[in-house]
Amino acid sequence: MTIFPECPIPLTEYPRVLLAHGGGGRLTQSLIEKMLEPSFDNPYLAPLHDGALISLDGTRLALSTDSYVVHPPFFPGGDIGRLAVFGTANDLAMCGARPLFLSCGLILEEGLPMDDLWRIVLSMKEAADEAGVQIVTGDSKVVERGKGDGVFINTSGVGAVLPGADIAPERVRPGDEIVLSGPLGLHGIAIMAMREGLSLEAEVRSDSAPVFPLVEALAQAGIEIHMLRDPTRGGLSSALNEIAKKSGAGIVIDEERLPVSPEVQGVCEMLGLDPLYVANEGNFVALVAEGQGKKAAELLRRFPLGSEAVLIGRVVDTHPGTVVMRTRIRGERIVDVMSGEQLPRIC
């Protein structure tokens, strides 16, 4: 009889998986840190970056994978197909890599309208062309009616790391300046507004888009990039907390500098959400060397996707591992990791 080690997740508290275990907050971190990371421990996984960095015959490659279960599959500004292509391409970009090749795994539910599948396939092709990647292998499976939710997609990707790029949490140091490349909350609020049937004066559209051209521009301009992260699940809060915890550095951001549109702010207030925790799919945070944040933001603003890029904060040598926000009323508050599930099935 095989005897299994005791489950590292406290079964008295979580005998079953919750939606919050996939929400990008505290329970997601617990699942990764207590079960997945120690079980699969190896030097490539240990940095817990957006992708693994691998050297083959002197060539540095990045490898990343992600699964997409967004509901509904079609939303203002995108669909699950575009999301699946851009999401993995952007994870490679966060490693400082030019996305090259993707795989595509489709899990389809019996009864999915064939026309919907065709729309998704065409959308993936268009997105791949836009991101400069090729979908070179794939797989499809069909599950019985009622055993899925229409369509789920997994994409994995390989990219070539830019020459000289050295992007890792260990590179973060006090004095680094933090640049946010675009406005907060557009993707999450676009989906939530559609789910809730909200009628808004100005439609909120997902920011789903490929960000590699912006990363490449920073590198080509000689900006010393220490760390990159796209604030998807769990939003900006989770991204910055992951960086702070992994690097051991303290982070300070200024609330009045955070770009939040009136529409996103309005929906957040209506639904009791915080834009800091809402998912984004077309922006990223860049931690760059001291004195280079202003130049980096100015450079990003030359791109339509980066037109609202702004310097939002810096790394400090106090409160290690913690993110603090200076509020509009000149106070300070800790920006903690989301404890539960704010927006399920968002990506």
PDB file of N, CA and C in Angstrom, residues 8 71 105 280 284 299:
ATOM      1  N   PRO A   8       0.083  19.363   2.450  1.00  0.00           N
ATOM      2  CA  PRO A   8       0.606  20.577   3.116  1.00  0.00           C
ATOM      3  C   PRO A   8      -0.438  21.671   3.290  1.00  0.00           C
ATOM      4  N   HIS A  71     -14.661  33.904 -18.212  1.00  0.00           N
ATOM      5  CA  HIS A  71     -16.103  33.832 -18.474  1.00  0.00           C
ATOM      6  C   HIS A  71     -16.702  35.235 -18.355  1.00  0.00           C
ATOM      7  N   GLY A 105      -3.531  24.397 -26.548  1.00  0.00           N
ATOM      8  CA  GLY A 105      -4.360  23.274 -26.122  1.00  0.00           C
ATOM      9  C   GLY A 105      -5.792  23.743 -25.936  1.00  0.00           C
ATOM     10  N   ASN A 280      -5.284  43.190 -14.995  1.00  0.00           N
ATOM     11  CA  ASN A 280      -4.893  43.942 -16.197  1.00  0.00           C
ATOM     12  C   ASN A 280      -4.269  42.954 -17.178  1.00  0.00           C
ATOM     13  N   PHE A 284       2.316  46.666 -17.578  1.00  0.00           N
ATOM     14  CA  PHE A 284       3.303  45.986 -16.742  1.00  0.00           C
ATOM     15  C   PHE A 284       3.991  47.002 -15.856  1.00  0.00           C
ATOM     16  N   LEU A 299       9.690  57.376 -22.416  1.00  0.00           N
ATOM     17  CA  LEU A 299       9.871  56.510 -23.588  1.00  0.00           C
ATOM     18  C   LEU A 299       8.605  55.686 -23.859  1.00  0.00           C
TER      19      LEU A 299
END
